[in-house]
Structures are given as C-alpha cells and as structure tokens.
C-alpha atoms as one frame of an Amber mdcrd trajectory, in Angstrom:
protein
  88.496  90.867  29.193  88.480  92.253  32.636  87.901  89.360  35.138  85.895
  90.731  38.746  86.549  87.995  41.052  84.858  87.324  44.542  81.814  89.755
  44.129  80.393  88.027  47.342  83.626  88.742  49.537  83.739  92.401  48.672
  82.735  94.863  51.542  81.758  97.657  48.817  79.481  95.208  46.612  76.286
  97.505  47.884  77.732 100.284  45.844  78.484  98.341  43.024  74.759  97.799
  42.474  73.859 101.209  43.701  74.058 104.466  41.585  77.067 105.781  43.293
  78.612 105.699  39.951  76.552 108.618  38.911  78.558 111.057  41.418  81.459
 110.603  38.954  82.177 111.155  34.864  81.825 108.563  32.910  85.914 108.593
  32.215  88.166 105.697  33.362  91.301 108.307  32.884  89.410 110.463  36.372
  90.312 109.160  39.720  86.806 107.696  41.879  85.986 104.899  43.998  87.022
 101.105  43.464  83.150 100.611  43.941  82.038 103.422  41.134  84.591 102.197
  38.944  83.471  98.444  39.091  79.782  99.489  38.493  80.972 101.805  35.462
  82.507  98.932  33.858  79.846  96.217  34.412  76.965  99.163  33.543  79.139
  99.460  30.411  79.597 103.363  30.734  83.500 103.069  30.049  85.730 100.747
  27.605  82.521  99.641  26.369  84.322  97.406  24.219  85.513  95.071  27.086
  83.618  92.288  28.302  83.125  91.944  32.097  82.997  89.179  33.920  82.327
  89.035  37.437  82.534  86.030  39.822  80.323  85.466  42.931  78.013  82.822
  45.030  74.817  82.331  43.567  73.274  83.483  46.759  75.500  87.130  47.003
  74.738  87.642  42.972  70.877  88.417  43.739  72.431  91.601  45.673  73.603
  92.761  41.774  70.346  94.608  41.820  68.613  96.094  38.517  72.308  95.881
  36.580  71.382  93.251  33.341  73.764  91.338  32.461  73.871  89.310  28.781
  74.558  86.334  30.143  74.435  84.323  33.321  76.563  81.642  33.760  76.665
  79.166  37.415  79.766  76.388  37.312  77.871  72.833  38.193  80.923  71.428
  39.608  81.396  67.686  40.046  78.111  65.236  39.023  77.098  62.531  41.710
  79.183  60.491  39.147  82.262  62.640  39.080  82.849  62.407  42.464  82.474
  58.584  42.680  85.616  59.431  39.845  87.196  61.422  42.226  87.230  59.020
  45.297  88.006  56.071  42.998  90.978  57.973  41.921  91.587  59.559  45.186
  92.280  56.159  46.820  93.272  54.194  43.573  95.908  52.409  46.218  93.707
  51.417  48.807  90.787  48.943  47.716  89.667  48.916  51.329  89.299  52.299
  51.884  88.071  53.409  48.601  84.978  51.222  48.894  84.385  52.072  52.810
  84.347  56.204  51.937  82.353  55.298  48.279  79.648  53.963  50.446  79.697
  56.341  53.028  79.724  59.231  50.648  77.588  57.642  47.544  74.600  56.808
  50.345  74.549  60.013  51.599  73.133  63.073  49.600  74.199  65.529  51.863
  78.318  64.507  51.209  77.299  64.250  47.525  76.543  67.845  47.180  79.201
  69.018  49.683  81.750  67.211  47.355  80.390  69.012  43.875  83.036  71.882
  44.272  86.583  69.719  44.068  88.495  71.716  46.226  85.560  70.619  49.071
  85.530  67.341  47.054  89.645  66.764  48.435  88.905  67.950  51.782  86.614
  65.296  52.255  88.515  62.729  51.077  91.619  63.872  52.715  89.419  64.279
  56.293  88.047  60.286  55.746  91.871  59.245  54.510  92.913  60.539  58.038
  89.870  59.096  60.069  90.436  55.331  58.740  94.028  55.564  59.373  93.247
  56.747  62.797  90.709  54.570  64.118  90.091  51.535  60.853  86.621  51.827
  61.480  84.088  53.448  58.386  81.484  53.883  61.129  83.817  57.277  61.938
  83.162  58.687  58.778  81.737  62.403  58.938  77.921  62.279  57.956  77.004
  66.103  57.844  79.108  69.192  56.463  79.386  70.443  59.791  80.879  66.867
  61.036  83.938  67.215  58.035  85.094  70.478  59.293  85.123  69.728  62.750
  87.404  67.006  61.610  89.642  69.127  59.382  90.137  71.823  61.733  91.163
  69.286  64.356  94.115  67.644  61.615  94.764  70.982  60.811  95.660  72.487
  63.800  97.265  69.064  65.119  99.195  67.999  62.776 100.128  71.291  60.820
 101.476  72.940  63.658 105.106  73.056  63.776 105.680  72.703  67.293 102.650
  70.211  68.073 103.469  66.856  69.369 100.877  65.064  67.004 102.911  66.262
  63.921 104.584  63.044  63.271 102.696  60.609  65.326  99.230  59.472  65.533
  96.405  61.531  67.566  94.435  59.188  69.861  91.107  58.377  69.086  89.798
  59.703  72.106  91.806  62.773  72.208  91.138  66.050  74.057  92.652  69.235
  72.752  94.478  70.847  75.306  93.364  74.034  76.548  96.105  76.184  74.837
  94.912  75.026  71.204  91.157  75.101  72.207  91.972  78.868  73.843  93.708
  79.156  70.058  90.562  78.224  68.132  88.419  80.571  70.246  90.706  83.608
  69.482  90.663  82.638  65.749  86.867  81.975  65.927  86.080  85.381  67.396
  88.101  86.947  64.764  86.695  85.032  61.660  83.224  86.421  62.777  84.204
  89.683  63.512  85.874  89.868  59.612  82.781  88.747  58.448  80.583  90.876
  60.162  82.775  93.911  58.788  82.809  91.960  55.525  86.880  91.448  55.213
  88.269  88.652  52.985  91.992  89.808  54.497  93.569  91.078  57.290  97.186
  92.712  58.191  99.667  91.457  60.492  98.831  94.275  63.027  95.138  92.619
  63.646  96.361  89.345  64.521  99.550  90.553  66.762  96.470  92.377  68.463
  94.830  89.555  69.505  97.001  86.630  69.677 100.389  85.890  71.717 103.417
  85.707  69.320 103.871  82.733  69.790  99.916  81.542  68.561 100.992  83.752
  65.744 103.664  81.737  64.559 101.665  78.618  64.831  98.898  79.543  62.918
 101.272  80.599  60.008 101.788  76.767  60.221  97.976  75.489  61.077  96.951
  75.474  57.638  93.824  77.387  58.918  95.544  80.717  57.263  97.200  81.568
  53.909 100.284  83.951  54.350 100.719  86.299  51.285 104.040  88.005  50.608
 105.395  90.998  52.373 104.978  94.354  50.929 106.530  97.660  51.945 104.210
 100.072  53.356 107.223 102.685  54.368 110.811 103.127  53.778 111.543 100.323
  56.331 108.799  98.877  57.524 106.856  95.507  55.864 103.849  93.948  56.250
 101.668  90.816  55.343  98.072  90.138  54.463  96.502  87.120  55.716  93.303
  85.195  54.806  91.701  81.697  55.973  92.845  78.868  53.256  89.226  78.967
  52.502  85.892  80.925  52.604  83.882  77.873  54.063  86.962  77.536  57.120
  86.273  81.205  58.234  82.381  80.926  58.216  82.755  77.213  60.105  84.614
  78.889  62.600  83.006  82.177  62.972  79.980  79.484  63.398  81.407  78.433
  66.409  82.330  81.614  67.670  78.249  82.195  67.381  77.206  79.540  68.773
  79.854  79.789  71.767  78.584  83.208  72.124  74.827  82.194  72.216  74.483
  85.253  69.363  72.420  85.228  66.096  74.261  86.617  63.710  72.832  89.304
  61.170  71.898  89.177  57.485  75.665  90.046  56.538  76.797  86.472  57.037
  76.490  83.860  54.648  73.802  80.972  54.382  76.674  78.637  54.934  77.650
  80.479  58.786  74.009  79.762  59.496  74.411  75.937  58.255  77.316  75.541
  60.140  75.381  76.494  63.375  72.755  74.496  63.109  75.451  71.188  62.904
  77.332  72.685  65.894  74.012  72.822  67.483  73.262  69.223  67.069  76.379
  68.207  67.926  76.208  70.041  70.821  72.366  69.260  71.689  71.334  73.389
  71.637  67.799  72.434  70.902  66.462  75.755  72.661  69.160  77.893  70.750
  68.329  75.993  67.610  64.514  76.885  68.103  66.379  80.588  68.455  68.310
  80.148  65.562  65.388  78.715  62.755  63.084  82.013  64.478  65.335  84.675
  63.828  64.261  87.071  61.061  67.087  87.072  59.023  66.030  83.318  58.378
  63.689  82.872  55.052  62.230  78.825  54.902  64.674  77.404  51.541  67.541
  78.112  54.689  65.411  77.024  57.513  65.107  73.937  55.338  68.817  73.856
  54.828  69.543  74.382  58.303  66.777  71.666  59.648  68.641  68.718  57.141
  72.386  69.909  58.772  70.400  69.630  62.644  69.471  66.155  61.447  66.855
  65.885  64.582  64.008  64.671  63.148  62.034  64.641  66.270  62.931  68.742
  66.079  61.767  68.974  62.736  58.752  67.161  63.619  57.453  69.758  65.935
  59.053  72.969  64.150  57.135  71.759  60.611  53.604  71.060  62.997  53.748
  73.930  65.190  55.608  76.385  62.813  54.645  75.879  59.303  54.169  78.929
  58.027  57.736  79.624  58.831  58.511  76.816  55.929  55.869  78.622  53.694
  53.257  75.899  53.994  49.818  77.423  54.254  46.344  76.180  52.944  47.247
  72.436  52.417  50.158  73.550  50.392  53.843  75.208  50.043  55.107  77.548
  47.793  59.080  78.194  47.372  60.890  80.350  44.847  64.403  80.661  44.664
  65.502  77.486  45.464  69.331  76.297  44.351  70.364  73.006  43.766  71.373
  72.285  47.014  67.974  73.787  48.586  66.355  70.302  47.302  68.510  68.460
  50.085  66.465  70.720  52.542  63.236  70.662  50.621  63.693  66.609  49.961
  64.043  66.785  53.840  61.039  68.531  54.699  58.896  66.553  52.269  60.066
  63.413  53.979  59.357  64.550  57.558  56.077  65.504  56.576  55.750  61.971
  54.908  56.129  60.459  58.193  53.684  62.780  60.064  51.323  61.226  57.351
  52.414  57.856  58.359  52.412  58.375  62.336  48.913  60.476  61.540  47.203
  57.156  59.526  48.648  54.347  62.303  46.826  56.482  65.534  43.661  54.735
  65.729  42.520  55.634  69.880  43.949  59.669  69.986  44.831  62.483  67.138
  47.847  64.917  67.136  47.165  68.582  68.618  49.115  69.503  65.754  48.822
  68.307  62.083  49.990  69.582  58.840  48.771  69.248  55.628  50.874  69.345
  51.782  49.034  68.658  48.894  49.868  71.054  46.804  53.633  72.274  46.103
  54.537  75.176  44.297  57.944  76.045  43.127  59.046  79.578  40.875  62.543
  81.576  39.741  64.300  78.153  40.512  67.553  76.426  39.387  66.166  72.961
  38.639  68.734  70.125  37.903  69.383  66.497  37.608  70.334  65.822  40.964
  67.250  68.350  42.357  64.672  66.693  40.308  65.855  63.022  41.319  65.655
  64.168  44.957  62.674  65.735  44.477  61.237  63.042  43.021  62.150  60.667
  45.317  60.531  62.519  48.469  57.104  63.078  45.973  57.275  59.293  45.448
  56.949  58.295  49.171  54.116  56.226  49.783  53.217  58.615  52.812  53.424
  61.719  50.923  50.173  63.430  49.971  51.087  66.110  47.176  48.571  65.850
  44.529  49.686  69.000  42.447  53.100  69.965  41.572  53.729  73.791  40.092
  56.657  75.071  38.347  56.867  78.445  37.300  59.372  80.254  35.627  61.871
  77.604  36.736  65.867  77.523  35.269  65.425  74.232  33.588  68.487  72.688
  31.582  67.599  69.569  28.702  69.883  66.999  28.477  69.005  64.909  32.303
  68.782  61.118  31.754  67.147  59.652  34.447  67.487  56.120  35.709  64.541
  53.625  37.142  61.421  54.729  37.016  59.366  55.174  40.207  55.861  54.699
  40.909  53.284  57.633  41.728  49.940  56.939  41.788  48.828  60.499  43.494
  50.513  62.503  41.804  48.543  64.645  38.570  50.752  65.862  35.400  53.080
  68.579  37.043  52.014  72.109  35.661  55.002  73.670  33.997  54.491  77.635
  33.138  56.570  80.468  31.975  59.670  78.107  31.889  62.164  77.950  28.971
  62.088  73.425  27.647  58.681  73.086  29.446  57.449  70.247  27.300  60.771
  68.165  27.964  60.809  69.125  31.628  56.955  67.964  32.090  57.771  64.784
  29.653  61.139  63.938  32.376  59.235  64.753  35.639  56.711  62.394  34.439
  59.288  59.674  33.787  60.976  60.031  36.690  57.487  59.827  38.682  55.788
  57.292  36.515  53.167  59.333  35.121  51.053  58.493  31.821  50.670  62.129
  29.498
C-alpha cells in the first residue's frame, strides 16, 4: 500500500490531475516529476498491483479531475454524541466546568461541527478550560470558530513563550497585547498568507530569519504556533530546519487576519476555511462594507457565502444581502437550488433558511407599509450532496419553522448513508413528500425525511 497524504496541501496537485504524466514512460525505474509519478501511480500505469490511497479535504479532492477512483471514502469524525463523550471525559474532574462548556457547546451547532475532527475537538476544550479559569464566568465561552482561535492564538503566544511574563501567572481579563507580540502576529500573519498563496505546507529556516528579528525567531520556536522538524544537512557543514504551523486551520486563521488587516480578497488558491475565518474577523471587527466586499467577490460560490454569512452572525446583514442579493445564494423563481453541499454547508444553509423564515414573519406582521425588497423560497432543490444525520436534522429543523414557506423539497443524486435514527418527531404541515431521484437508499431516505418532518406517505 502506498499511502499519498495531504493531496490538498500539495503545490503540484494541478499536475497530478493533469496529463503531465504522459510526457514520461510508463516505468517507475526512469527518473520524472514527483507530480507525474503520483498521477502514474493513482492512474494505475505502474506497480499496478499496489493500492493507492490518497488523503485530502473534501473540498481540494473535486480538483482530482477525470482520474476514477474504486472507492471513495470521507472520515465522519466525532457524532454530536461523541463529543458530549469527549467533554465529559475531557473535564471528568471538574463537575462545574464540564456542565458550563456541555451547554455552551451542545446548544450551539456551529461548536458541534467545529468539534467533529478531535484534534479541533481538544482545542476547544483546552481554549474554554483556560477561559473559566481566567475569568469563572461561562458567558466567555467562544460562540463562533473564528472566536476559539482568536482565543488559542492569544494562550498560545502568551503562555508558550519562553520569555513571556504570562507563562506562569494568570493573563488579566482585560489584557492588551503589547505591541511587540501584536507586531509578532502581524509578521507571522503576512507570512502564513503569503505560503498559502504560493501553496507551501513548510518553510526553511532562511524564510523566517528573513523576516523576523532573532530574537521573534526563538520565541516562536516556543509559541506553539509552529512545529520545528529536525535538522538535516544540506552541505558538508551547514544544517537546516523545516518549519510548519502546528496546524492547517492556525495558518489559514492567521493568514485571515493578515487579509483582513490588509483590506485584500484573497484568490481562489486559499481554502474555504481562510474565507470563514474572515468573515468572523469581520464581525468581530464590525467590517460590514468589507464584508459586503468579501460575500461579492467572484471567487465566492453561495454553499460558502452561506458558510461565511452563519460565521458573520449579523443577521440584520444577512437580512439585506438574502433581499437585495439573492441570486448570489442561488435563489431565483420562488426557489433555490444547491449542489455540492458538505455536511457542514447545512449550518450555512440551516442559516439562510431561518433568516428567510423571519423575513416571512416580519413580511406577515406589516399591516400599514410593504418591504422594497422581498424574497420568496418555496421550492428547494438540492443535487451531488453528502447528506447525513446531523445535515438532515438541521435541515429539518429550519423546513419545520412555522415561518418557512418551502412547499417542495428535491434531492437528486444525493450521497445518502442508511442507518440515521432520528429522535422527536416535528410537525410540517406545508411541506409535500420530498422527491428523492437518482440517489442510492431513496425509499429509506424519503421514509426518514418524512419522519423527521412529520409527513404521512
């Protein structure tokens, strides 16, 4: 078995899919390209007896082009219920504290799905360990993605440093960072975009002496911000090092900032998380005119606008974007049609549906004057989409609202899993028997949707 790991973090990955391969004999003994040689072995044109597996984010793996693959494979990560397991056991010696971050995280679907990956899953319970031991109070819990790694980059460069005074003591609750660390964060922000605009997992010593003072360097070894591999020799007496952030999501949160400090939209070689992460520094910040920027830029596509609208959490903003721009969410002729939606798309979709929901309910209480503006869902349609247990229930929930108005629900061609046991059932008296087509279990996924949304077959 040869394992391909990090497809999404690999500057060449365009080749991979490409036919550069082609250029060069179908011989693993002949010297060629990393790139050719990756997309001989997945194309199966040498040691045709191995089996290839290659890792990447479900969003980079659409870039694998034409190459078929005989099976597809996407880790779930942690259930809603496995990370109530986690906390529980996370904080097994602090009743207190278990039950304050179990309701902050259990009430809010947004920390749910951030927590279904465990390493993401610790980081949040290790940034809400450190907030209630700071301050006692659960009302400083993080409530958005953006608002945990704000946090952890704080602790991180605080209390990781070697030579900071917060190391061993406690940071005030309303503490400023002093210039030299902010001045620190900006460096390390501008060079965390600039990787990932040139599409760079690592970098050598020589690129960080560039840019930083010694003695930043030698604090950021400590930060905890940046993994320090192993010297190697690259001439008879002269070592080096390759570094990397501790974690994908740390670089694109703070190359994020670096955007957003910059006033720049980035282009389409970033990640849908970078874009995330803007729109929370955004809000935090109270950008509404560079958030208008940001959800018009062309790179955007409406399951990220979505995404991005949820992590703004403005619902006056997403009021008037969804009225006055719907087209830019694909709603059009009383309806909305999405394909391609991932599990965590529904947060942004449930979001959406629920806005709209109160436009309904703001549009049925005006008796005297009518909105310049209204929009109109009745009709949802949904294709090529992962659809799981936590999507449908959040789906479901947003169809359900008493101010929603879809009438007909599509599926087509939809990634649909058996084996979902749903819990209450809810009440929909609008909705018809959702029209399942082209979509592998379609009887059992029609026969759960109408469970889930009270519907007699």
């Amino acid at each position: 078995m040869i394992i391909l790991d990090g497809y999404d973090e690999y500057s060449q990955q365009d080749y991979i899919a490409g036919n550069l391969e082609e250029k060069h004999p179908n011989n693993g003994s002949c010297e060629m390209p990393v790139a050719a040689l990756c997309s001989k072995l997945i194309k199966g044109k040498i040691l045709k007896g191995a089996i290839i597996m290659i890792t990447s984010r479900p969003d980079e793996s659409d870039r694998m082009g034409g190459i078929r693959f005989k099976r597809y494979v996407e880790i779930a990560g942690f259930s809603s219920e496995q990370v109530k397991e986690y906390i529980k056991k996370y904080f097994k010696d602090d009743e207190n504290m278990k039950n304050a971050v179990l309701k902050q995280v259990m009430n809010n679907r947004d920390l749910v799905s951030f927590a279904h990956i465990p390493m993401l899953c610790y980081l949040l319970c290790f940034g809400m360990e450190y907030t209630l031991t700071e301050s006692g109070n659960p009302d400083d819990l993080p409530v958005s993605t953006t608002n945990i790694y704000t946090k952890l980059v704080d602790i991180f460069e605080l209390k990781h440093c070697a030579e900071s005074e917060y190391r061993q003591k406690e940071i005030p609750e309303q503490f400023k960072p002093p210039p030299v660390i902010e001045n620190t964060l900006d460096k390390l922000s501008k060079l965390a975009a600039k990787l990932l605009l040139e599409s760079k997992p690592t970098f050598d010593e020589r690129e960080i002496e560039s840019e930083f003072e010694a003695e930043e360097v030698n604090k950021l070894k400590g930060s905890g911000l940046l993994y320090c591999g192993q010297p190697f020799r690259t001439a008879l007496i002269r070592t080096t090092k390759h570094f990397s952030f501790t974690h994908l999501t740390v670089q694109e949160f703070l190359a994020a900032r670096w955007f957003v400090k910059r006033n720049r939209i980035p282009d389409a070689k970033c990640s849908n998380m970078v874009f995330q992460f803007m729109a929370g520094i955004l809000s935090s910040e109270g950008k509404e005119k560079q958030m208008e920027c940001l959800m018009h830029s062309p790179i955007m596509y409406a399951n990220l606008r979505m995404t991005c609208m949820n992590e703004y959490q403005n619902k006056e903003f997403a009021k008037y974007f969804i009225s006055y721009h719907p087209k830019a969410l694909n709603i059009s002729y009383n309806g909305m049609a999405l394909k391609g939606l991932s599990d965590v798309d529904y947060i942004g979709l449930s979001f959406v549906l629920d806005i709209i929901s109160e436009l309904n309910k703001e549009r049925a209480q005006e008796t005297q004057r009518k909105r310049s503006k209204f929009v109109k869902v009745d009709r949802l349609d949904l294709q090529l989409s992962q659809l799981t247990r936590s999507g449908i229930q959040r789906l479901c929930n947003s169809l359900n609202n008493e101010h929603c108005r879809v009438s007909n629900l599509t599926l087509f061609q939809m990634n649909f899993t058996d084996g979902y046991v749903f819990g209450n059932k809810l009440v929909s008296g609008r909705l018809t028997i959702p029209s399942v087509k082209d979509t592998k279990n379609a009887n059992t996924l029609v026969a759960r949707l109408c469970e889930e949304l009270g519907i007699w077959m």
